[in-house]
Short mmCIF file of C-alpha atoms in Angstrom, two decimals:
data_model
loop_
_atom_site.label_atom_id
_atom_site.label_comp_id
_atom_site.label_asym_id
_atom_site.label_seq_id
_atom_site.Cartn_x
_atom_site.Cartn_y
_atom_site.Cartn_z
CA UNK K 14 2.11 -1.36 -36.79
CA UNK K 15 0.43 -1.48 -39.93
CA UNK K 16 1.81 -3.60 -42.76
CA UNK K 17 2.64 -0.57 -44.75
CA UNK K 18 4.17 1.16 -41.56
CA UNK K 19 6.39 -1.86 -41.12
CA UNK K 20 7.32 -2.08 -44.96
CA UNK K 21 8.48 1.76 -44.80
CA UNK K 22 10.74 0.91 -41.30
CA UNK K 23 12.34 -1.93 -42.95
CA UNK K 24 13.46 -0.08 -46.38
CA UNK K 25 17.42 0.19 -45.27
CA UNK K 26 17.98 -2.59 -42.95
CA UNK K 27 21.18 -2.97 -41.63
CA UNK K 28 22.34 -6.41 -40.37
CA UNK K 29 25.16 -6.54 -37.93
CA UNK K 30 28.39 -9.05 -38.32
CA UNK K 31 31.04 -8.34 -36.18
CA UNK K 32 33.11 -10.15 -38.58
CA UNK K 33 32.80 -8.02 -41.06
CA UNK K 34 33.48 -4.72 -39.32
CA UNK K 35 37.25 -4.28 -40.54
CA UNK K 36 38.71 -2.67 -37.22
CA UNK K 37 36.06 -0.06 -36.20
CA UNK K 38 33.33 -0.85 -33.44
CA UNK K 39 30.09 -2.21 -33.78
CA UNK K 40 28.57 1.02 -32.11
CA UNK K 41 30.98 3.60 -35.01
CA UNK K 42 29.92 1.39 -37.80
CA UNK K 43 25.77 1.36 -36.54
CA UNK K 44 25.44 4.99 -36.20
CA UNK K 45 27.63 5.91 -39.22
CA UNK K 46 25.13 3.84 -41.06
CA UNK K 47 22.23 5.59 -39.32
CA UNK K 48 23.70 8.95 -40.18
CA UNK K 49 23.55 7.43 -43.58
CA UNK K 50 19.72 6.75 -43.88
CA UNK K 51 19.48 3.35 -42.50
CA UNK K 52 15.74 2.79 -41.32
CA UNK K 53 15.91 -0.73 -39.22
CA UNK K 54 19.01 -2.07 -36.91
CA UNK K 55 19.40 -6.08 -36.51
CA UNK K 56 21.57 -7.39 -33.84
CA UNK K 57 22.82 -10.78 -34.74
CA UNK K 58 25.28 -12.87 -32.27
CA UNK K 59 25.97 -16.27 -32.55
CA UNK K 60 29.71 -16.27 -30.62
CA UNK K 61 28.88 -13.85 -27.30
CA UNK K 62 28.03 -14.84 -24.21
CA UNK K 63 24.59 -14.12 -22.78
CA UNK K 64 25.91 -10.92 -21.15
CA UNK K 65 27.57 -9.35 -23.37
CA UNK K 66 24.77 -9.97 -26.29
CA UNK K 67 22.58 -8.05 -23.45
CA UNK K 68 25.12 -5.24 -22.67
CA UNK K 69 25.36 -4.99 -26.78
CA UNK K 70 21.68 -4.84 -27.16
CA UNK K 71 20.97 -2.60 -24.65
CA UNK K 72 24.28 -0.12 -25.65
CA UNK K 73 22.09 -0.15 -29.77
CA UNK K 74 18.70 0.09 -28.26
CA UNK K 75 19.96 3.09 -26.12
CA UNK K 76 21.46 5.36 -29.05
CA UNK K 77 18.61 3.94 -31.49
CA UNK K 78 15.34 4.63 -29.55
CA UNK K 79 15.76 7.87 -29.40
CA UNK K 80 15.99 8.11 -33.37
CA UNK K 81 12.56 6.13 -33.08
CA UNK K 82 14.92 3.62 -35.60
CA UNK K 83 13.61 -0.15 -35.10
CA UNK K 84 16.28 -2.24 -33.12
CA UNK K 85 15.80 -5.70 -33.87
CA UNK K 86 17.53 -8.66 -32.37
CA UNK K 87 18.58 -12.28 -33.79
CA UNK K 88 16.92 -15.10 -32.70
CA UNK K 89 17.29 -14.39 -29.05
CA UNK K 90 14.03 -13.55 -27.09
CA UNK K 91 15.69 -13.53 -24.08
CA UNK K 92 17.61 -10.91 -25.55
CA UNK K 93 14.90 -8.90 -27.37
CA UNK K 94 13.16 -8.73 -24.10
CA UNK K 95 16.01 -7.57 -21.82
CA UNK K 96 16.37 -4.39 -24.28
CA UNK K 97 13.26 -3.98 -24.95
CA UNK K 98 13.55 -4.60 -28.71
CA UNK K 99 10.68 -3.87 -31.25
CA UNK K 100 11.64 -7.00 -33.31
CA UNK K 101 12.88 -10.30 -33.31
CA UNK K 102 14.25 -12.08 -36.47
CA UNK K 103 13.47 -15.65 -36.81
CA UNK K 104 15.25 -18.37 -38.99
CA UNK K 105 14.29 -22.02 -39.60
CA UNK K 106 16.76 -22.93 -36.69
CA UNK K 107 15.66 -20.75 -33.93
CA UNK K 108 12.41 -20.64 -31.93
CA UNK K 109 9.33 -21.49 -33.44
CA UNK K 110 7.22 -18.51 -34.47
CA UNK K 111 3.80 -19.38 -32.48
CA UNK K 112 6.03 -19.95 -29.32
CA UNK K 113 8.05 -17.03 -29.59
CA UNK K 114 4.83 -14.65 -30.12
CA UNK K 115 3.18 -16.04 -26.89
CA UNK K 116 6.41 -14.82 -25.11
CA UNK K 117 6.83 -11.34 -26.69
CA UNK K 118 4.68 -8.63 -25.77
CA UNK K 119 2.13 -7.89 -28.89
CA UNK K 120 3.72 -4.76 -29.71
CA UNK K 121 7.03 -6.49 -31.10
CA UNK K 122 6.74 -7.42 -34.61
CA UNK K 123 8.40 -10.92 -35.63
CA UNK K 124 10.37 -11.52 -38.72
CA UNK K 125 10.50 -14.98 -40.21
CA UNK K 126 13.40 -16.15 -42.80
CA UNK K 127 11.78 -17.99 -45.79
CA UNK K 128 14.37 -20.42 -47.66
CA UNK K 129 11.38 -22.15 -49.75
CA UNK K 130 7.65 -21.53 -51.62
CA UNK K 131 6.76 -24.04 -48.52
CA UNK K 132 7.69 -21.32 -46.05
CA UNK K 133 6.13 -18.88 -47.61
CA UNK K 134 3.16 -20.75 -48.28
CA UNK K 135 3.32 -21.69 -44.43
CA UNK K 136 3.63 -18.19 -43.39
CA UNK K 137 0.14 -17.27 -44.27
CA UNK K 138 -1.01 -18.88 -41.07
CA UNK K 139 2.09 -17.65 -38.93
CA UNK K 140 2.01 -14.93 -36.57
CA UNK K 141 4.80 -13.26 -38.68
CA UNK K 142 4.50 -9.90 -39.43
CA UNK K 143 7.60 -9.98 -41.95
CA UNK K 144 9.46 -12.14 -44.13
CA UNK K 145 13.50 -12.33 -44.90
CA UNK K 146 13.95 -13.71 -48.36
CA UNK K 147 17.27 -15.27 -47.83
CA UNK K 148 19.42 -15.35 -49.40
CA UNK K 149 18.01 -13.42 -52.64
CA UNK K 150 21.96 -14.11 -54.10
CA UNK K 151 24.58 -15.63 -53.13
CA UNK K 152 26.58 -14.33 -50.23
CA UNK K 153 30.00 -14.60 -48.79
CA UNK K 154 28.23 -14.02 -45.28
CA UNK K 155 26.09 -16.62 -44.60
CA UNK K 156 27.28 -20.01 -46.11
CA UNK K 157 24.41 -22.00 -44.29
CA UNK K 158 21.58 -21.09 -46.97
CA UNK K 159 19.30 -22.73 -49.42
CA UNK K 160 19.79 -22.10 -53.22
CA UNK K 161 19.45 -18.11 -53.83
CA UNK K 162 15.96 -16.76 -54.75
CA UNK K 163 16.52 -14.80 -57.22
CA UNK K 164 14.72 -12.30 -58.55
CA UNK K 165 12.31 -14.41 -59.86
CA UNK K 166 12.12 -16.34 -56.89
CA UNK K 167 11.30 -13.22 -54.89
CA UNK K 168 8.50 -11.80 -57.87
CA UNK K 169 6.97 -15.20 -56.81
CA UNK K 170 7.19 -14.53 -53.17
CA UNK K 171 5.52 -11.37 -53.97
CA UNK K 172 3.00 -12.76 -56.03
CA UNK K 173 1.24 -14.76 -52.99
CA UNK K 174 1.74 -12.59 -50.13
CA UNK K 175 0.68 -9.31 -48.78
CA UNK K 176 3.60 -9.47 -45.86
CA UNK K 177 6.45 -6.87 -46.43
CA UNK K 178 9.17 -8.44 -47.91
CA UNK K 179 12.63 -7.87 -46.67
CA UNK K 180 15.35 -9.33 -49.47
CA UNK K 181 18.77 -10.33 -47.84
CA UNK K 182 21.62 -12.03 -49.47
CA UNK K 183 24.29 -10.22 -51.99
CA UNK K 184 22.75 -6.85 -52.79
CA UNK K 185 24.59 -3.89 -53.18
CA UNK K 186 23.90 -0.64 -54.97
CA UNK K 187 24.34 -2.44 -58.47
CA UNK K 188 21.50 -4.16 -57.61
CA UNK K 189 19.25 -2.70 -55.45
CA UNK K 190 17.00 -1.12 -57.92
CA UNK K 191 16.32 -4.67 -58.86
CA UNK K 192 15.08 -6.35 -55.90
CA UNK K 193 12.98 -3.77 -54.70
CA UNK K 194 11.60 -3.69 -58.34
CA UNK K 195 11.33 -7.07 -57.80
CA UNK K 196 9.01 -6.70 -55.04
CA UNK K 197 10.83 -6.27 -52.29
CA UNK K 198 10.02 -3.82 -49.49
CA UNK K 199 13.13 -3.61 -47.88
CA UNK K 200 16.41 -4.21 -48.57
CA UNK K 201 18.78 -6.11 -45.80
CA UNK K 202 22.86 -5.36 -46.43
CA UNK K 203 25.46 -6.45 -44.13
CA UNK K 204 28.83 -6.36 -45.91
CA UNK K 205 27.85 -3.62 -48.56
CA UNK K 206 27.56 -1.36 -45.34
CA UNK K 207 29.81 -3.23 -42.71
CA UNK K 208 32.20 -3.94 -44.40
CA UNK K 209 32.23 -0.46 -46.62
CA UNK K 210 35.21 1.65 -46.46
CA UNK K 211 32.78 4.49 -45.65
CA UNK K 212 29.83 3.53 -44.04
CA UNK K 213 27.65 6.27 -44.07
CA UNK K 214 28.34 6.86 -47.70
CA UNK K 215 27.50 3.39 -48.37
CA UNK K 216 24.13 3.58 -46.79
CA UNK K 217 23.49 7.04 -48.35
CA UNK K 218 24.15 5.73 -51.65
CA UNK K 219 21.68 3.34 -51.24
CA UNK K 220 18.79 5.08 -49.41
CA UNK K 221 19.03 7.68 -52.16
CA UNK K 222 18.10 4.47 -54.62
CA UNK K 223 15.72 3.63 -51.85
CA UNK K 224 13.89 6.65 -52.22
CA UNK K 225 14.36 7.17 -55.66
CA UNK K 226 11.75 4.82 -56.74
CA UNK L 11 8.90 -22.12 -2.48
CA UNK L 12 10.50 -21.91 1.00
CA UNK L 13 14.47 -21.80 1.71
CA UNK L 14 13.91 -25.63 2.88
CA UNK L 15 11.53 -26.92 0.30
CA UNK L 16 14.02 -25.62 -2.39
CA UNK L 17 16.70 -27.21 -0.35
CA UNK L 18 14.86 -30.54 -0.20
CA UNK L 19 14.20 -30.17 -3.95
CA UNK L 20 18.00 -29.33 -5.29
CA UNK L 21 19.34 -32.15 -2.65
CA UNK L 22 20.61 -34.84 -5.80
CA UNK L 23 20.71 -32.68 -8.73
CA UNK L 24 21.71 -33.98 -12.00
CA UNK L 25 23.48 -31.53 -14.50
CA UNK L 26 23.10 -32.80 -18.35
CA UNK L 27 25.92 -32.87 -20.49
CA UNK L 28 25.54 -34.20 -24.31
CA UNK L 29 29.51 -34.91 -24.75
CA UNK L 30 29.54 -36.93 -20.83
CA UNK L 31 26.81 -39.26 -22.43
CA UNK L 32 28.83 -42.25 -23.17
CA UNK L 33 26.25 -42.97 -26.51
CA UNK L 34 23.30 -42.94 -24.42
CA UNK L 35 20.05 -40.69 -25.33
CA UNK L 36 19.94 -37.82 -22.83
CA UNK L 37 16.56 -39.22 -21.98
CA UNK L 38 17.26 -42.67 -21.38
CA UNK L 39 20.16 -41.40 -18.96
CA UNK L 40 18.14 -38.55 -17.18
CA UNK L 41 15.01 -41.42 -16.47
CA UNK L 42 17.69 -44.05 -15.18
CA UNK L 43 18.92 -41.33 -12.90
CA UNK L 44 15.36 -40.26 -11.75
CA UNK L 45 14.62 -43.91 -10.66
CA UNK L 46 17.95 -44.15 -8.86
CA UNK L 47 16.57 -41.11 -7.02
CA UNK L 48 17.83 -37.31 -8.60
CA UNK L 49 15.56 -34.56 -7.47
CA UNK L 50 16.36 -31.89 -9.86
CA UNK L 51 17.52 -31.53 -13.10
CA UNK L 52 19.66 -28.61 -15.24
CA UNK L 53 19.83 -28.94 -19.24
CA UNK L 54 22.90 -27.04 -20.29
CA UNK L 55 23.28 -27.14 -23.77
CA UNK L 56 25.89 -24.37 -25.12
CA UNK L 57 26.16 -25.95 -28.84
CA UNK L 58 22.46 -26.32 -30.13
CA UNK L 59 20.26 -24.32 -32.11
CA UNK L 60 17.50 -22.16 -30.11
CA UNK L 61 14.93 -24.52 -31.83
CA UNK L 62 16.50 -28.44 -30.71
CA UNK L 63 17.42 -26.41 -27.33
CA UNK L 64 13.57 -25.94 -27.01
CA UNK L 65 12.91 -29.08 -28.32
CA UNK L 66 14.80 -31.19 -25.79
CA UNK L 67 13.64 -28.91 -22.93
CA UNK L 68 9.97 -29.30 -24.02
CA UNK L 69 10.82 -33.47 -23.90
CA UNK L 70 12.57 -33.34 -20.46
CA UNK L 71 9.86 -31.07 -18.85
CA UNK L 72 7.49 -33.25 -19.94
CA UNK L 73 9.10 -36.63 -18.72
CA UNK L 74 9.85 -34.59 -15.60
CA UNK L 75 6.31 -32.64 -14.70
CA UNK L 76 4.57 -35.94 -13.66
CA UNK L 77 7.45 -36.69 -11.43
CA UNK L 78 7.19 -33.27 -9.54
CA UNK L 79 11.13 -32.96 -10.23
CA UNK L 80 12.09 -29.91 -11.20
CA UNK L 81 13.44 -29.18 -14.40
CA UNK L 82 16.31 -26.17 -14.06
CA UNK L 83 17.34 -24.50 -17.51
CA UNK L 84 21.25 -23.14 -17.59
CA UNK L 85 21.98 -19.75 -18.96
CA UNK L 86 18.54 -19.28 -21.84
CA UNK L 87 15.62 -17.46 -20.29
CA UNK L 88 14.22 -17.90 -23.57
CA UNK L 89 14.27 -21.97 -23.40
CA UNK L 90 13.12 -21.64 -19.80
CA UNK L 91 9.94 -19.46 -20.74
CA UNK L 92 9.21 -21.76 -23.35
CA UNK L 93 9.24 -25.02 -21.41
CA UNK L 94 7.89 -23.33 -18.20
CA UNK L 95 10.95 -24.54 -16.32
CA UNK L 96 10.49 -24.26 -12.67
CA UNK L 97 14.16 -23.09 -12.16
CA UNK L 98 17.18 -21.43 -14.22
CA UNK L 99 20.40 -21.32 -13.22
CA UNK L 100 22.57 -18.33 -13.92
CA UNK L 101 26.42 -17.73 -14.04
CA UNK L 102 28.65 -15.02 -14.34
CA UNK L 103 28.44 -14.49 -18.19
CA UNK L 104 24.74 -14.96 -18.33
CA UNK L 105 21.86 -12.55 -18.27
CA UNK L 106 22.42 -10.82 -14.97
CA UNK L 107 20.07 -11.81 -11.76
CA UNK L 108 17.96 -8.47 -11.41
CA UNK L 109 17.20 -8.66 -15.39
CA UNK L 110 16.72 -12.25 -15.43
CA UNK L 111 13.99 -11.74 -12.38
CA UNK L 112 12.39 -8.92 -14.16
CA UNK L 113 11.50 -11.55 -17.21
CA UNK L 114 10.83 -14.79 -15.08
CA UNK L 115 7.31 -15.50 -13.63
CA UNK L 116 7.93 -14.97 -9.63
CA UNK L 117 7.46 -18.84 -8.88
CA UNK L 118 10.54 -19.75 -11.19
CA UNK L 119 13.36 -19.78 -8.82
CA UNK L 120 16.95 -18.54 -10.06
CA UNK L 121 19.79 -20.40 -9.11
CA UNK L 122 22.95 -18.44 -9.43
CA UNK L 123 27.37 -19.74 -9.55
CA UNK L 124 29.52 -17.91 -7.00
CA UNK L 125 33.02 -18.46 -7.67
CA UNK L 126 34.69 -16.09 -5.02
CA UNK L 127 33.63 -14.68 -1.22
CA UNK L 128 32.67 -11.34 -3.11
CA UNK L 129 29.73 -13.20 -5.04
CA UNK L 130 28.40 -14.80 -2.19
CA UNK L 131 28.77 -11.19 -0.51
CA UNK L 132 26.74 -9.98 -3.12
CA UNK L 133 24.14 -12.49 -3.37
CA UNK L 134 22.63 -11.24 -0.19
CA UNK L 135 21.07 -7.77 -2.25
CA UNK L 136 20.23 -10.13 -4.97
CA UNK L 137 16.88 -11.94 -6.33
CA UNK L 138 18.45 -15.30 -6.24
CA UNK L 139 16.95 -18.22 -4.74
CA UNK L 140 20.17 -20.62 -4.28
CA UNK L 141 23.95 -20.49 -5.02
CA UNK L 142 25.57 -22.97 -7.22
CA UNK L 143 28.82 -23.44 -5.44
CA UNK L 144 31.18 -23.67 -8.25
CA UNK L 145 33.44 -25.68 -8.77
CA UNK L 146 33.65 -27.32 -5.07
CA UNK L 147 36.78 -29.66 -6.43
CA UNK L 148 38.55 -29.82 -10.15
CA UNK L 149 36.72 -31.23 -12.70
CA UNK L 150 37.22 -32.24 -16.33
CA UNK L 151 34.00 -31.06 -17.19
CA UNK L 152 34.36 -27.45 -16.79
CA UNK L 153 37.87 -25.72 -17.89
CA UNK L 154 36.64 -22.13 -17.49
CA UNK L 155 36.30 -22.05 -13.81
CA UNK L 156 37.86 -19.95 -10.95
CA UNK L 157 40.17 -22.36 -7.92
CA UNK L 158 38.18 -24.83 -6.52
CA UNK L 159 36.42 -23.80 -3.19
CA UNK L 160 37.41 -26.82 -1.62
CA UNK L 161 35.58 -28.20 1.83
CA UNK L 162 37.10 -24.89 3.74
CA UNK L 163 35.78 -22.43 1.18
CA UNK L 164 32.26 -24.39 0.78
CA UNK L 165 32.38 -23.84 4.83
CA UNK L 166 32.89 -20.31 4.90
CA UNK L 167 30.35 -19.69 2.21
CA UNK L 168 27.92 -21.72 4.58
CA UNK L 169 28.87 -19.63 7.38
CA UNK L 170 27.38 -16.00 5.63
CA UNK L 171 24.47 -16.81 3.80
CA UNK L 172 21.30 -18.55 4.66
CA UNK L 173 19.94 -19.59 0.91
CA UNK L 174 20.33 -22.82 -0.02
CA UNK L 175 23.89 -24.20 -1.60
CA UNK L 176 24.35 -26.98 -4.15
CA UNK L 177 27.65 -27.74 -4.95
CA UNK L 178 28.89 -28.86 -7.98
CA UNK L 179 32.59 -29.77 -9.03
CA UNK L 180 34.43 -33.22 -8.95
CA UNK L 181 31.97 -34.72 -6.68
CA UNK L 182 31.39 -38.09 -6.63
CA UNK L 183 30.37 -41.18 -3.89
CA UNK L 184 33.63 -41.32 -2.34
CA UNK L 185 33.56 -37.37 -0.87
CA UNK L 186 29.73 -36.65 -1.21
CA UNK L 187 29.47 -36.85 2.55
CA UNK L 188 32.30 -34.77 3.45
CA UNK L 189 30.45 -31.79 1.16
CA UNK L 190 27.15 -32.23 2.58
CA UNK L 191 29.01 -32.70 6.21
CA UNK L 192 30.82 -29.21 4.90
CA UNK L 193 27.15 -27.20 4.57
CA UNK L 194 25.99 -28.21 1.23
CA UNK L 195 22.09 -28.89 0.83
CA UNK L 196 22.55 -30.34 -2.87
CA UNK L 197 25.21 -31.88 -4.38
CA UNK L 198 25.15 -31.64 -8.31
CA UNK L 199 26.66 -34.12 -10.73
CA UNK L 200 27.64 -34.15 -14.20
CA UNK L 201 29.99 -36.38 -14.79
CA UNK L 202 29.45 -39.54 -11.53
CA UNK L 203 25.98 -39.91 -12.70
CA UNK L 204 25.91 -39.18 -16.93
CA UNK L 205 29.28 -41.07 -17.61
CA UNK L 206 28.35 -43.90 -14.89
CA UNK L 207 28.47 -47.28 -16.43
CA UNK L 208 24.99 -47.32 -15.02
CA UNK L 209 23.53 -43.79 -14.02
CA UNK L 210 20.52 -45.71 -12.06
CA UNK L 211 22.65 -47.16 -9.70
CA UNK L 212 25.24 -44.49 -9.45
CA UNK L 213 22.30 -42.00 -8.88
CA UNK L 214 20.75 -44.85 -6.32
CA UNK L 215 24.07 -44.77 -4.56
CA UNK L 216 24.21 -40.79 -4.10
CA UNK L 217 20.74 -40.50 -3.06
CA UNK L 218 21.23 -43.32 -0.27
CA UNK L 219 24.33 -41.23 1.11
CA UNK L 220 22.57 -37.99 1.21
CA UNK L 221 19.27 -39.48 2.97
CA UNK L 222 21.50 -41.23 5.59
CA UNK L 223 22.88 -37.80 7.25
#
């Protein structure tokens, strides 16, 4: 995929928490989001077992492929190879990026989570294909992170690198307009869309801003 | 590798366990056990990060390559790929077999837990290349696991399969005879060898048992 392909697949990227799902099932809350405009799917697990991370993969990649939507899976290649994924997400705790992109086929595109200029920096000679800028603000979610970018910390991501961007971390409709303004190509959510009383609203609401600019 | 040769090469077979360690370095206790004489060992590591899981598999493989003992990862087909492990071992909330095959190189064998007569029944139509016997007798180690097979159980498994078995489950110097006497090929240890007040010797001991029958 071409850089510019990839940016436009990534716009409305939906991260999965089953913590945040309020009652309704992971599979209701995905496609109500889909329904909604979302343009990417990542699976992200850290509690279930090896078979059941498969059997969840492979239940998303089965009503996603067909929508030609981009399944991507959490640090697991073992994972994002028994679905057949077309992405892995990296973060500075899972598998190193060279090593994971001599196990996945070439056609899978790797994101990598940057948490510092370093990373970026490092990136350049990476086989990444994307970057997470995490978090971009604060977040309830993820209480494991590095000081927030910003949105000046993400115009200077953009400023010395051609990768597509993918902000994560705290954005919401208020604020959306502002990161990708900021540079960002796409825009990662989990609790503005999981965790939204209505789902697909949510994620219409925000592709409309999306597309909007 | 041949039913035998596998049999020959799971016959003392050392199971790792961070929390059993006692303050010792995995290392250190993994290369005392290797000179008492273990002949295969599994890294099972169920609270690191995908990256330090990688990380110690890379360091045991390469300890372990010049010795010609095989190095067996539990559960991640990702850590295995990435270390070229010669073996993984499988259970029943881990990738299942047929999937597991499909991602392995053919010469990495796949060691799989039966924990009632209907998995070993099943085994037979499936690409596994030994059956963990699990657990033969309680243990402290594992708290998730079916009734203990016992000698009788371990006897009637031996009686309707041919693959190799290695049993694992509260076995120590004092019964490791009556288990291999009962149809075992391997015997695996967590807890006799890693919380030994000297794994060398306690290995040494095993190994001199299961080369005098």
């Amino acid at each position: 995929m071409t850089h510019s392909a990839l940016a436009s697949a990534l716009r409305l990227y939906l991260v999965t928490d089953q913590v945040s799902l309020l009652g309704h099932t992971l599979t209701d809350v995905m496609m109500a989001a889909v329904q909604g405009g979302v343009t990417c799917v990542q699976l992200r697990e850290k509690q279930l077992t090896t078979r059941d991370f498969v059997a969840q993969a492979m239940a998303l990649s089965a009503l996603l492929r067909p929508l030609h939507i981009p399944l991507v899976i959490n640090d697991r290649i073992d994972v994002a190879l028994a679905c057949n994924a077309q992405g892995v997400h990296l973060g500075q705790s899972d598998m190193p990026v060279e090593l994971a992109r001599s196990l996945l086929p070439p056609e899978v595109f790797i994101g990598w989570s940057v948490e510092t200029m370093d990373d970026v920096t490092r990136s350049a000679s990476l086989p990444v294909d994307y970057l997470g800028v995490s978090p971009v603000f604060a977040t309830p979610t993820k209480t494991d992170t590095h000081t927030p970018w910003g949105l000046d910390g993400l115009r200077r991501v953009r400023a010395i690198t051609a990768l597509p961007l993918v902000a994560i971390g705290g954005i919401h409709s208020g604020n959306a307009l502002d990161v990708l303004r900021a540079g960002a190509d796409g825009l990662a959510m989990v609790s503005a869309i999981c965790s939204a009383p209505d789902p697909r609203l949510a994620a219409q609401t925000l592709r409309t801003l999306c597309d909007g600019i």
